[in-house]
CSV table of C-alpha atoms and ligand atoms in Angstrom, one decimal:
chain,number,residue,atom,x,y,z
U,1,MET,CA,112.9,153.8,81.7
U,2,LYS,CA,116.7,153.6,81.3
U,3,ARG,CA,118.6,150.4,81.9
U,4,ARG,CA,121.2,152.3,83.8
U,5,ASP,CA,118.7,153.5,86.4
U,6,PHE,CA,117.6,150.0,86.8
U,7,ILE,CA,121.1,148.7,87.4
U,8,ARG,CA,121.8,151.5,89.8
U,9,SER,CA,118.8,150.8,92.0
U,10,ALA,CA,119.7,147.1,91.7
U,11,SER,CA,123.2,147.9,93.1
U,12,ILE,CA,121.8,149.8,96.0
U,13,GLY,CA,119.5,146.9,96.7
U,14,SER,CA,122.3,144.4,96.8
U,15,SER,CA,124.6,146.3,99.1
U,16,LEU,CA,121.7,146.6,101.5
U,17,LEU,CA,121.3,143.0,101.1
U,18,LEU,CA,124.9,142.0,101.7
U,19,ASN,CA,124.6,143.7,105.0
U,20,GLY,CA,121.3,142.1,105.9
U,21,GLY,CA,121.8,138.7,104.3
U,22,LEU,CA,118.1,138.1,103.5
U,23,SER,CA,116.0,138.2,100.4
U,24,PHE,CA,113.7,141.1,100.4
U,25,LEU,CA,111.7,143.4,98.2
U,26,THR,CA,113.1,146.8,98.0
U,27,GLN,CA,111.1,149.9,98.0
U,28,SER,CA,109.1,150.8,95.0
U,29,CYS,CA,111.0,152.0,92.0
U,30,GLN,CA,110.7,155.7,91.2
U,31,HIS,CA,110.6,155.2,87.5
U,32,SER,CA,107.5,155.2,85.5
U,33,MET,CA,107.0,151.6,84.7
U,34,ASP,CA,103.7,150.3,83.6
U,35,MET,CA,104.5,146.8,85.0
U,36,ASP,CA,105.3,146.2,88.6
U,37,ALA,CA,106.6,149.0,90.8
U,38,SER,CA,108.8,146.9,93.0
U,39,ARG,CA,112.0,145.1,92.4
U,40,SER,CA,113.6,142.1,94.0
U,41,TYR,CA,117.2,141.0,94.1
U,42,THR,CA,118.1,137.7,95.5
U,43,ALA,CA,121.6,137.4,97.1
U,44,VAL,CA,123.1,134.0,97.8
U,45,VAL,CA,122.7,132.6,101.3
U,46,GLU,CA,125.3,129.9,101.9
U,47,GLY,CA,124.2,126.6,103.3
U,48,ASP,CA,126.1,124.5,105.9
U,49,PHE,CA,127.8,122.1,103.5
U,50,ASN,CA,126.8,118.9,105.3
U,51,THR,CA,124.8,117.2,102.5
U,52,ALA,CA,126.8,114.5,100.7
U,53,PHE,CA,127.4,115.3,97.0
U,54,GLN,CA,125.6,113.1,94.5
U,55,LEU,CA,126.0,112.3,90.9
U,56,PRO,CA,123.0,112.5,88.6
U,57,LEU,CA,121.8,109.1,87.5
U,58,GLN,CA,123.6,107.9,84.4
U,59,SER,CA,122.1,106.1,81.4
U,60,SER,CA,123.0,105.3,77.9
U,61,ALA,CA,121.4,107.6,75.4
U,62,LYS,CA,120.8,104.8,73.0
U,63,ASN,CA,117.3,103.9,74.0
U,64,SER,CA,116.1,106.1,76.7
U,65,ASN,CA,112.9,107.6,77.9
U,66,LEU,CA,112.5,111.1,79.3
U,67,SER,CA,109.2,112.0,80.7
U,68,PRO,CA,108.8,115.5,82.0
U,69,GLN,CA,106.6,115.2,85.1
U,70,TYR,CA,105.6,116.9,88.3
U,71,ILE,CA,107.6,115.6,91.2
U,72,THR,CA,108.0,116.2,94.9
U,73,THR,CA,111.6,116.5,96.1
U,74,GLN,CA,113.5,117.4,99.2
U,75,ILE,CA,116.1,119.7,97.6
U,76,PHE,CA,115.5,122.2,100.3
U,77,ARG,CA,116.2,120.6,103.7
U,78,ASN,CA,113.2,119.2,105.5
U,79,LYS,CA,110.7,120.6,102.9
U,80,ASN,CA,108.7,118.8,100.3
U,81,THR,CA,109.2,120.9,97.2
U,82,GLN,CA,107.1,120.8,94.1
U,83,ALA,CA,109.4,120.7,91.1
U,84,LEU,CA,109.9,119.0,87.7
U,85,GLY,CA,112.0,116.1,86.6
U,86,TYR,CA,112.6,114.1,83.5
U,87,THR,CA,112.1,111.0,85.6
U,88,ASN,CA,110.6,110.8,89.0
U,89,MET,CA,113.6,112.6,90.3
U,90,PHE,CA,114.7,116.2,90.2
U,91,LEU,CA,116.6,117.2,86.9
U,92,GLY,CA,117.4,114.6,84.2
U,93,PRO,CA,119.7,111.6,84.0
U,94,THR,CA,123.2,112.0,82.5
U,95,LEU,CA,123.0,110.5,79.0
U,96,ARG,CA,126.1,109.2,77.4
U,97,ALA,CA,126.8,108.2,73.8
U,98,ASN,CA,129.9,107.7,71.7
U,99,ASN,CA,130.7,109.6,68.6
U,100,GLY,CA,129.2,107.8,65.6
U,101,GLU,CA,126.4,106.2,67.6
U,102,SER,CA,122.7,106.6,66.8
U,103,VAL,CA,120.4,107.4,69.6
U,104,ALA,CA,116.7,107.3,70.1
U,105,ILE,CA,115.2,109.1,73.0
U,106,ARG,CA,111.5,109.1,73.6
U,107,LEU,CA,110.0,112.2,75.2
U,108,THR,CA,106.6,111.6,76.8
U,109,ASN,CA,105.1,114.9,78.0
U,110,GLN,CA,103.4,114.2,81.4
U,111,LEU,CA,103.1,117.9,82.1
U,112,SER,CA,100.0,120.0,81.6
U,113,GLU,CA,101.9,122.4,79.5
U,114,GLU,CA,103.8,122.1,76.2
U,115,THR,CA,107.4,121.1,76.2
U,116,ASN,CA,110.2,119.8,74.0
U,117,ILE,CA,113.8,119.0,74.2
U,118,HIS,CA,116.8,120.9,72.9
U,119,TRP,CA,120.1,119.1,72.7
U,120,HIS,CA,122.4,122.0,73.6
U,121,GLY,CA,125.6,121.8,71.7
U,122,LEU,CA,124.8,118.8,69.6
U,123,ILE,CA,125.1,119.2,65.8
U,124,ILE,CA,121.8,117.5,64.6
U,125,PRO,CA,119.1,118.3,62.1
U,126,PRO,CA,116.8,121.2,62.8
U,127,ILE,CA,113.8,118.9,63.2
U,128,MET,CA,115.5,117.1,66.1
U,129,ASP,CA,116.9,120.3,67.7
U,130,GLY,CA,113.9,121.3,69.7
U,131,HIS,CA,113.0,124.5,67.8
U,132,PRO,CA,110.3,126.4,69.8
U,133,LYS,CA,107.9,125.6,66.9
U,134,ASN,CA,108.3,121.9,67.4
U,135,ILE,CA,106.6,121.4,70.7
U,136,ILE,CA,104.9,118.4,72.2
U,137,PRO,CA,101.5,119.0,73.8
U,138,PRO,CA,100.5,117.7,77.2
U,139,GLY,CA,100.1,113.9,76.9
U,140,GLY,CA,102.0,113.8,73.6
U,141,SER,CA,105.2,112.1,72.8
U,142,PHE,CA,108.1,112.4,70.3
U,143,ASN,CA,111.0,110.3,69.3
U,144,TYR,CA,114.2,112.2,69.1
U,145,GLN,CA,116.5,110.2,66.8
U,146,PHE,CA,119.9,111.3,65.6
U,147,THR,CA,123.4,110.2,65.0
U,148,ILE,CA,126.2,111.7,67.0
U,149,SER,CA,128.8,113.1,64.7
U,150,GLN,CA,131.0,115.4,66.7
U,151,ARG,CA,133.8,115.5,69.1
U,152,ALA,CA,133.7,114.2,72.7
U,153,GLY,CA,132.3,116.9,75.0
U,154,THR,CA,130.0,118.0,77.7
U,155,TYR,CA,126.7,118.8,76.1
U,156,TRP,CA,123.3,119.1,77.8
U,157,TYR,CA,119.6,119.1,77.2
U,158,HIS,CA,116.7,121.2,78.4
U,159,PRO,CA,113.2,122.3,77.1
U,160,HIS,CA,112.8,125.1,74.6
U,161,PRO,CA,109.2,126.1,74.3
U,162,HIS,CA,109.1,129.9,73.6
U,163,GLY,CA,108.2,131.9,76.7
U,164,THR,CA,108.4,129.0,79.1
U,165,THR,CA,111.9,127.7,78.7
U,166,GLY,CA,113.0,129.7,81.8
U,167,SER,CA,110.2,128.4,83.9
U,168,GLN,CA,110.7,124.7,82.9
U,169,VAL,CA,114.5,124.7,83.2
U,170,TYR,CA,114.2,126.5,86.5
U,171,ARG,CA,111.8,124.0,88.0
U,172,GLY,CA,114.1,121.1,87.2
U,173,LEU,CA,114.2,120.2,83.5
U,174,ALA,CA,117.9,119.9,82.6
U,175,GLY,CA,120.5,117.2,82.2
U,176,PHE,CA,123.9,116.3,80.9
U,177,PHE,CA,124.5,114.7,77.5
U,178,ILE,CA,128.1,113.5,77.4
U,179,VAL,CA,129.7,112.4,74.2
U,180,ASN,CA,132.9,110.2,74.3
U,181,ASP,CA,135.3,109.4,71.5
U,182,ALA,CA,138.5,107.5,70.9
U,183,GLU,CA,140.8,110.6,71.1
U,184,GLU,CA,139.5,111.5,74.5
U,185,ILE,CA,139.7,108.0,75.8
U,186,ALA,CA,143.3,107.7,74.7
U,187,LEU,CA,144.2,110.5,77.1
U,188,ASN,CA,143.3,108.4,80.1
U,189,LEU,CA,141.7,111.3,81.9
U,190,PRO,CA,140.3,110.7,85.4
U,191,ALA,CA,137.2,108.5,84.9
U,192,GLY,CA,134.6,106.7,86.9
U,193,ASN,CA,134.3,108.2,90.4
U,194,TYR,CA,136.9,110.8,89.5
U,195,GLU,CA,135.0,112.3,86.5
U,196,ILE,CA,132.2,114.4,87.8
U,197,PRO,CA,129.3,116.0,86.0
U,198,PHE,CA,128.8,119.2,88.0
U,199,LEU,CA,125.7,121.1,87.3
U,200,ILE,CA,125.5,124.5,89.0
U,201,GLN,CA,122.1,126.2,89.4
U,202,ASP,CA,120.6,128.8,91.7
U,203,LYS,CA,117.1,128.4,93.1
U,204,ARG,CA,114.8,130.1,95.6
U,205,LEU,CA,112.0,128.4,97.5
U,206,ALA,CA,108.6,130.1,97.0
U,207,MET,CA,106.3,130.7,99.9
U,208,ASP,CA,104.4,127.6,99.1
U,209,SER,CA,107.6,125.5,99.2
U,210,SER,CA,107.5,125.0,95.5
U,211,LEU,CA,110.0,126.1,92.8
U,212,ARG,CA,107.2,128.4,91.5
U,213,TYR,CA,108.6,130.6,88.9
U,214,SER,CA,107.2,134.1,88.8
U,215,PRO,CA,109.6,136.7,87.5
U,216,THR,CA,108.9,140.3,88.2
U,217,MET,CA,109.8,142.9,85.6
U,218,SER,CA,113.1,143.4,87.4
U,219,ASP,CA,113.8,139.6,87.3
U,220,THR,CA,113.3,139.9,83.6
U,221,MET,CA,116.0,142.5,83.5
U,222,THR,CA,118.7,140.9,85.7
U,223,GLY,CA,117.4,137.3,85.2
U,224,TYR,CA,115.7,135.1,87.8
U,225,LEU,CA,118.3,134.8,90.5
U,226,GLY,CA,118.0,132.3,93.4
U,227,ASP,CA,119.3,132.6,96.9
U,228,THR,CA,120.4,129.0,97.1
U,229,VAL,CA,123.2,127.6,94.9
U,230,MET,CA,122.8,123.9,94.1
U,231,VAL,CA,125.1,121.3,92.6
U,232,ASN,CA,123.3,118.5,90.8
U,233,GLY,CA,120.2,119.6,92.7
U,234,LEU,CA,121.7,119.6,96.2
U,235,SER,CA,122.4,122.8,98.1
U,236,ALA,CA,125.7,123.3,99.8
U,237,PRO,CA,127.1,119.8,99.2
U,238,TYR,CA,130.4,118.3,100.4
U,239,MET,CA,132.4,115.8,98.5
U,240,ASN,CA,134.8,113.4,100.1
U,241,ILE,CA,137.8,113.1,97.9
U,242,GLU,CA,141.1,111.3,97.6
U,243,SER,CA,144.5,113.0,97.1
U,244,ARG,CA,144.5,112.6,93.3
U,245,TRP,CA,143.4,114.3,90.1
U,246,TYR,CA,139.7,114.9,89.5
U,247,ARG,CA,137.9,115.9,86.4
U,248,LEU,CA,134.9,118.2,86.8
U,249,ARG,CA,132.6,118.7,83.9
U,250,VAL,CA,131.1,121.9,85.0
U,251,LEU,CA,127.8,123.1,83.5
U,252,ASN,CA,126.3,126.4,84.4
U,253,GLY,CA,122.6,125.5,84.0
U,254,SER,CA,121.4,128.5,85.9
U,255,ASN,CA,118.7,130.7,84.3
U,256,ALA,CA,120.8,133.8,84.6
U,257,ARG,CA,123.5,133.7,87.3
U,258,LEU,CA,127.2,133.8,86.4
U,259,TYR,CA,129.8,132.1,88.5
U,260,ASN,CA,133.4,133.2,88.8
U,261,LEU,CA,134.8,129.8,89.8
U,262,ALA,CA,137.8,129.6,92.0
U,263,PHE,CA,139.1,127.6,95.0
U,264,SER,CA,139.1,129.0,98.5
U,265,ASN,CA,142.9,128.6,98.7
U,266,ASN,CA,143.3,130.2,95.3
U,267,ALA,CA,144.9,127.0,93.9
U,268,GLY,CA,145.4,126.9,90.2
U,269,PHE,CA,143.5,124.4,88.1
U,270,TYR,CA,143.3,123.4,84.5
U,271,VAL,CA,140.7,124.0,81.8
U,272,ILE,CA,140.9,121.1,79.4
U,273,GLY,CA,137.7,121.6,77.5
U,274,SER,CA,134.9,124.0,76.8
U,275,ASP,CA,131.4,123.8,75.2
U,276,GLY,CA,132.5,121.8,72.2
U,277,GLY,CA,135.1,119.5,73.7
U,278,LEU,CA,138.8,119.4,74.4
U,279,LEU,CA,141.1,122.4,74.1
U,280,GLN,CA,144.3,121.9,72.2
U,281,THR,CA,146.4,122.3,75.4
U,282,PRO,CA,145.4,122.5,79.1
U,283,GLU,CA,145.1,126.1,80.3
U,284,ARG,CA,146.1,126.8,83.8
U,285,VAL,CA,143.9,129.3,85.6
U,286,ASN,CA,143.0,130.6,89.0
U,287,SER,CA,139.4,131.5,88.2
U,288,ILE,CA,137.0,131.2,85.3
U,289,LEU,CA,133.8,133.2,84.7
U,290,LEU,CA,131.1,130.8,83.5
U,291,ALA,CA,127.9,132.1,82.1
U,292,PRO,CA,124.5,130.3,81.8
U,293,GLY,CA,124.7,127.6,79.0
U,294,GLU,CA,128.5,127.4,79.1
U,295,ARG,CA,130.6,124.4,80.1
U,296,ALA,CA,134.1,124.1,81.5
U,297,ASP,CA,135.9,120.8,81.6
U,298,LEU,CA,138.3,121.1,84.5
U,299,LEU,CA,141.2,119.0,85.9
U,300,ILE,CA,142.0,119.6,89.5
U,301,ASP,CA,145.2,118.3,91.1
U,302,PHE,CA,144.5,117.4,94.7
U,303,THR,CA,147.6,115.1,94.9
U,304,ASN,CA,149.5,117.4,97.3
U,305,TYR,CA,146.7,117.7,99.8
U,306,THR,CA,146.9,115.8,103.1
U,307,THR,CA,144.1,114.0,104.6
U,308,GLY,CA,141.9,116.3,106.6
U,309,THR,CA,142.3,119.2,104.2
U,310,GLU,CA,139.1,121.1,103.5
U,311,LEU,CA,138.6,123.5,100.7
U,312,PHE,CA,135.8,125.1,98.8
U,313,LEU,CA,134.9,125.8,95.2
U,314,LEU,CA,133.4,129.2,95.3
U,315,SER,CA,132.3,132.0,93.2
U,316,ASN,CA,134.4,135.2,93.5
U,317,VAL,CA,133.2,138.7,93.0
U,318,PHE,CA,133.7,140.0,89.5
U,319,SER,CA,133.5,143.4,87.9
U,320,ASN,CA,131.1,144.8,85.4
U,321,GLY,CA,128.4,142.3,86.4
U,322,GLY,CA,125.9,144.6,88.1
U,323,VAL,CA,124.2,143.0,91.1
U,324,GLN,CA,125.6,139.6,90.2
U,325,GLY,CA,129.3,140.4,90.6
U,326,GLU,CA,129.1,141.9,94.0
U,327,GLN,CA,129.0,138.8,96.1
U,328,SER,CA,131.4,136.0,96.8
U,329,PHE,CA,129.9,132.7,98.0
U,330,LYS,CA,130.8,129.1,98.4
U,331,ILE,CA,129.4,126.4,96.1
U,332,CYS,CA,130.8,123.0,97.2
U,333,LYS,CA,133.1,121.7,99.9
U,334,PHE,CA,135.9,119.2,99.2
U,335,ASN,CA,137.1,117.1,102.1
U,336,VAL,CA,140.3,115.2,101.5
U,337,VAL,CA,139.6,111.9,103.3
U,338,ASN,CA,142.1,109.5,101.8
U,339,SER,CA,145.7,109.6,100.7
U,340,VAL,CA,146.4,107.6,97.5
U,341,THR,CA,149.1,107.4,94.9
U,342,ASP,CA,148.0,108.8,91.5
U,343,ASN,CA,150.2,108.3,88.5
U,344,PHE,CA,148.2,110.6,86.3
U,345,THR,CA,150.2,113.2,84.5
U,346,LEU,CA,148.6,116.2,82.8
U,347,PRO,CA,148.9,115.7,79.0
U,348,SER,CA,150.7,118.6,77.3
U,349,THR,CA,148.5,118.2,74.2
U,350,LEU,CA,144.9,117.2,74.4
U,351,SER,CA,143.6,117.6,70.9
U,352,THR,CA,144.0,119.6,67.7
U,353,ILE,CA,142.0,122.7,67.2
U,354,THR,CA,142.3,123.9,63.7
U,355,ARG,CA,141.9,127.7,63.9
U,356,MET,CA,139.3,129.1,61.5
U,357,LEU,CA,140.7,132.1,59.7
U,358,PRO,CA,138.8,135.3,59.3
U,359,ASP,CA,139.8,135.1,55.6
U,360,SER,CA,137.5,132.1,55.1
U,361,SER,CA,134.5,134.2,56.0
U,362,ILE,CA,132.4,135.4,53.1
U,363,ARG,CA,130.4,137.9,55.2
U,364,THR,CA,130.1,139.5,58.6
U,365,ARG,CA,126.7,139.8,60.3
U,366,ASN,CA,126.2,142.2,63.1
U,367,PHE,CA,123.9,141.5,66.0
U,368,ASP,CA,123.1,144.4,68.1
U,369,ILE,CA,122.4,143.0,71.6
U,370,GLY,CA,122.9,146.2,73.5
U,371,ASN,CA,119.5,147.8,72.9
U,372,MET,CA,116.4,147.5,74.9
U,373,MET,CA,112.8,148.3,74.0
U,374,ASN,CA,110.3,149.8,76.3
U,375,GLY,CA,106.6,149.9,75.8
U,376,ASN,CA,104.4,147.4,74.1
U,377,HIS,CA,105.5,145.6,71.0
U,378,GLY,CA,102.9,143.3,69.7
U,379,SER,CA,102.0,139.9,71.0
U,380,HIS,CA,104.3,137.9,73.1
U,381,ALA,CA,104.3,134.4,74.6
U,382,THR,CA,104.0,133.8,78.3
U,383,GLY,CA,107.4,135.0,79.4
U,384,GLY,CA,108.3,137.2,82.3
U,385,SER,CA,106.9,140.4,80.9
U,386,SER,CA,103.9,141.3,78.7
U,387,SER,CA,105.8,144.1,77.1
U,388,PRO,CA,109.1,142.6,75.9
U,389,MET,CA,112.2,144.6,76.2
U,390,HIS,CA,115.1,142.3,75.2
U,391,THR,CA,115.9,142.4,71.5
U,392,ILE,CA,118.5,141.4,68.9
U,393,ASN,CA,118.9,143.9,66.2
U,394,ASN,CA,115.9,145.7,67.7
U,395,LYS,CA,113.7,142.8,67.0
U,396,ILE,CA,111.6,140.7,69.4
U,397,TYR,CA,111.5,137.0,68.6
U,398,SER,CA,108.7,136.0,66.2
U,399,MET,CA,108.3,132.2,65.7
U,400,ASP,CA,107.6,132.3,62.0
U,401,ARG,CA,109.8,135.2,60.9
U,402,ILE,CA,113.2,134.2,59.3
U,403,ASP,CA,115.7,136.7,60.5
U,404,GLU,CA,118.8,135.5,58.8
U,405,THR,CA,119.4,133.2,55.8
U,406,VAL,CA,122.7,131.5,55.3
U,407,ARG,CA,124.1,128.8,53.1
U,408,ALA,CA,125.2,125.3,54.1
U,409,GLY,CA,129.0,125.0,54.1
U,410,GLU,CA,129.6,128.7,54.1
U,411,THR,CA,131.7,130.4,56.7
U,412,GLU,CA,130.7,133.7,58.3
U,413,VAL,CA,131.8,136.0,61.1
U,414,TRP,CA,129.0,136.9,63.5
U,415,GLU,CA,129.6,139.9,65.8
U,416,PHE,CA,127.6,140.3,69.0
U,417,ASP,CA,127.7,143.9,69.9
U,418,ASN,CA,127.0,144.7,73.5
U,419,SER,CA,129.1,147.8,73.5
U,420,LYS,CA,126.2,150.1,74.3
U,421,GLY,CA,124.5,147.6,76.6
U,422,ASP,CA,124.7,147.3,80.3
U,423,GLU,CA,123.3,143.8,80.8
U,424,ILE,CA,125.0,140.5,80.6
U,425,HIS,CA,124.2,138.4,77.5
U,426,PRO,CA,125.6,134.9,77.0
U,427,MET,CA,124.8,134.4,73.3
U,428,HIS,CA,124.1,130.9,72.0
U,429,ILE,CA,123.8,129.6,68.5
U,430,HIS,CA,122.0,126.3,67.7
U,431,GLY,CA,123.0,123.8,65.2
U,432,LEU,CA,126.8,124.2,65.2
U,433,GLN,CA,130.0,124.9,67.2
U,434,PHE,CA,131.9,128.1,66.5
U,435,GLN,CA,135.2,129.7,67.4
U,436,VAL,CA,135.8,133.0,69.2
U,437,LEU,CA,137.8,135.3,67.0
U,438,GLY,CA,138.1,138.2,69.4
U,439,ARG,CA,136.6,140.6,71.9
U,440,THR,CA,136.9,144.3,72.1
U,441,GLY,CA,135.8,146.4,75.0
U,442,GLY,CA,135.3,145.0,78.5
U,443,ARG,CA,137.6,142.1,79.1
U,444,GLY,CA,139.2,142.6,75.7
U,445,ILE,CA,140.6,139.1,75.4
U,446,ILE,CA,139.8,135.6,74.4
U,447,THR,CA,139.5,133.8,77.7
U,448,PRO,CA,141.0,130.3,78.4
U,449,ILE,CA,137.6,128.6,78.1
U,450,GLU,CA,137.2,130.3,74.7
U,451,LYS,CA,140.2,128.7,73.1
U,452,GLY,CA,138.3,125.7,71.8
U,453,TRP,CA,134.9,125.1,70.2
U,454,LYS,CA,132.0,127.0,71.6
U,455,ASP,CA,128.3,127.2,71.3
U,456,THR,CA,127.7,130.0,73.9
U,457,VAL,CA,129.8,133.1,74.3
U,458,LEU,CA,129.6,135.6,77.1
U,459,CYS,CA,129.1,139.2,76.1
U,460,MET,CA,129.6,141.4,79.2
U,461,PRO,CA,128.4,145.0,79.2
U,462,GLY,CA,130.6,147.0,76.9
U,463,GLU,CA,131.9,144.1,74.9
U,464,LYS,CA,131.8,143.3,71.2
U,465,VAL,CA,132.5,139.6,70.5
U,466,LYS,CA,133.3,138.2,67.1
U,467,VAL,CA,132.8,134.5,66.4
U,468,ILE,CA,133.5,132.5,63.2
U,469,LEU,CA,131.2,129.7,62.1
U,470,THR,CA,130.6,127.3,59.3
U,471,PHE,CA,127.0,126.2,58.7
U,472,PRO,CA,126.3,122.5,58.6
U,473,TYR,CA,124.7,120.7,55.7
U,474,SER,CA,121.4,120.6,57.5
U,475,GLN,CA,118.8,122.6,55.8
U,476,GLY,CA,116.1,124.3,58.0
U,477,THR,CA,115.7,126.7,60.8
U,478,PHE,CA,117.6,127.1,64.0
U,479,VAL,CA,117.5,129.8,66.7
U,480,LEU,CA,120.2,131.9,68.2
U,481,HIS,CA,119.5,133.6,71.5
U,482,CYS,CA,120.7,135.0,74.8
U,483,HIS,CA,121.0,132.1,77.3
U,484,ASN,CA,119.8,134.3,80.1
U,485,LEU,CA,116.5,132.5,79.9
U,486,GLU,CA,114.5,135.4,81.1
U,487,HIS,CA,115.9,137.4,78.2
U,488,SER,CA,115.3,134.8,75.6
U,489,ASP,CA,111.7,134.1,76.9
U,490,ASP,CA,111.3,137.9,76.7
U,491,GLY,CA,112.1,137.8,73.0
U,492,MET,CA,115.9,138.0,72.8
U,493,MET,CA,116.0,135.3,70.1
U,494,LEU,CA,116.1,135.1,66.3
U,495,ASN,CA,115.6,132.4,63.7
U,496,TYR,CA,118.2,131.7,61.1
U,497,THR,CA,117.7,129.4,58.2
U,498,ILE,CA,120.3,127.3,56.4
U,499,GLN,CA,119.7,126.8,52.7
Z,501,C2O,CU1,120.6,125.8,75.9
Z,501,C2O,CU2,118.6,127.4,72.8
Z,501,C2O,O1,119.5,126.7,74.4
Z,502,CU,CU1,121.4,125.1,72.4
Z,503,CU,CU1,120.6,138.5,77.6
């Protein structure tokens, strides 16, 4: 089977869908697949935007307890939905810590399956990072203890057991981990009710009203797309706002869906931070493409809006994204309900980003992410497909194989080559933050959200993306993988060891 044929039939499916507006299974695929002969594509169905926006609960990371458990929630209107939570609520609390603080977080696994926690974006020792080897059995517990030693930023946490990460994140295991520091506080950015963790995910309700996760082979290709877009676990929310500046810490915590974020009136807004904290200067944009795993710290100037104004944050169509890019849909409604005076002025400088120079790299490693396998390739965990297709350097993930060996303190260039590929791959490296050096093919540029520190970089079909990274003094094994969770569960992941 050729990927292109798959994408093509997916496109046909989605244009039918846009006319019909319902989820459906298309006719069986004409290609000779040994797996399932049908494919599904889930287009977004917009809600009515009359559910009040909510913030996730917030707690200090210092001494917290996270207990993955089965919950019943009403995230789909009037329906009791079986899902997962880190407490007795859907998703996980927003944890906060200051740079320099030591935290202790106790995981108690109340599920009947293995889990663990990965602290996405945090620079911590391998043993605390939630490597898929380090899993906690049902009934087991583990104390994650580490010291925060990195810049303020919007980080997050989620499970990382191999083969079931997609399933567990999808069903509700994800939360913010926000780090603050003195530099950021000195900027006096909008805070409190005006600083909003904003987790975007797409879900679909299964026949039995659960968030049952059952990817077909085609879901494994495109990723598990939902028909309902949720913010902090609520579909189609509205937010009552004042005429002032707001800070949105946006996290795309979807398994596979990209969002091309923009406002319905096409108003400009400012990117002030990305995965690894503040940019050097605010970047004014009208839209940003945000891939699974990525964060965008945004400032939005609502000061000129009069009371009664309504506008939407939406996802616009985008090119080169296959079925995903073809639909535009609303995500959240903003109602201006109060006129206030806001003395905030946008800082012209936010932070200092010391550019890493290609000269400091002692080696370039190439990662071919544009090739797929077909057929059976040995044993595989419990991911979407029993014959894995997604590879890095033509390899399917193997838990105990070391794929790359690097040295602590050394700097390298890593190149993710999707030039021959036709799928979307947001590539994520554990254990560090990197900088994007350049992109050839496709969009051909470094985007505004890529001008600071990153841990996840979007490689669209046809693109080759170069990043530069220095390995921490933290010996042991980390993973790198595609953050389309269907792809990584399918085997699109490698181990690298720091010596
Ligand atoms: Cu957010 Cu290895 O993942
Ligand atoms: Cu991570
Ligand atoms: Cu991928």
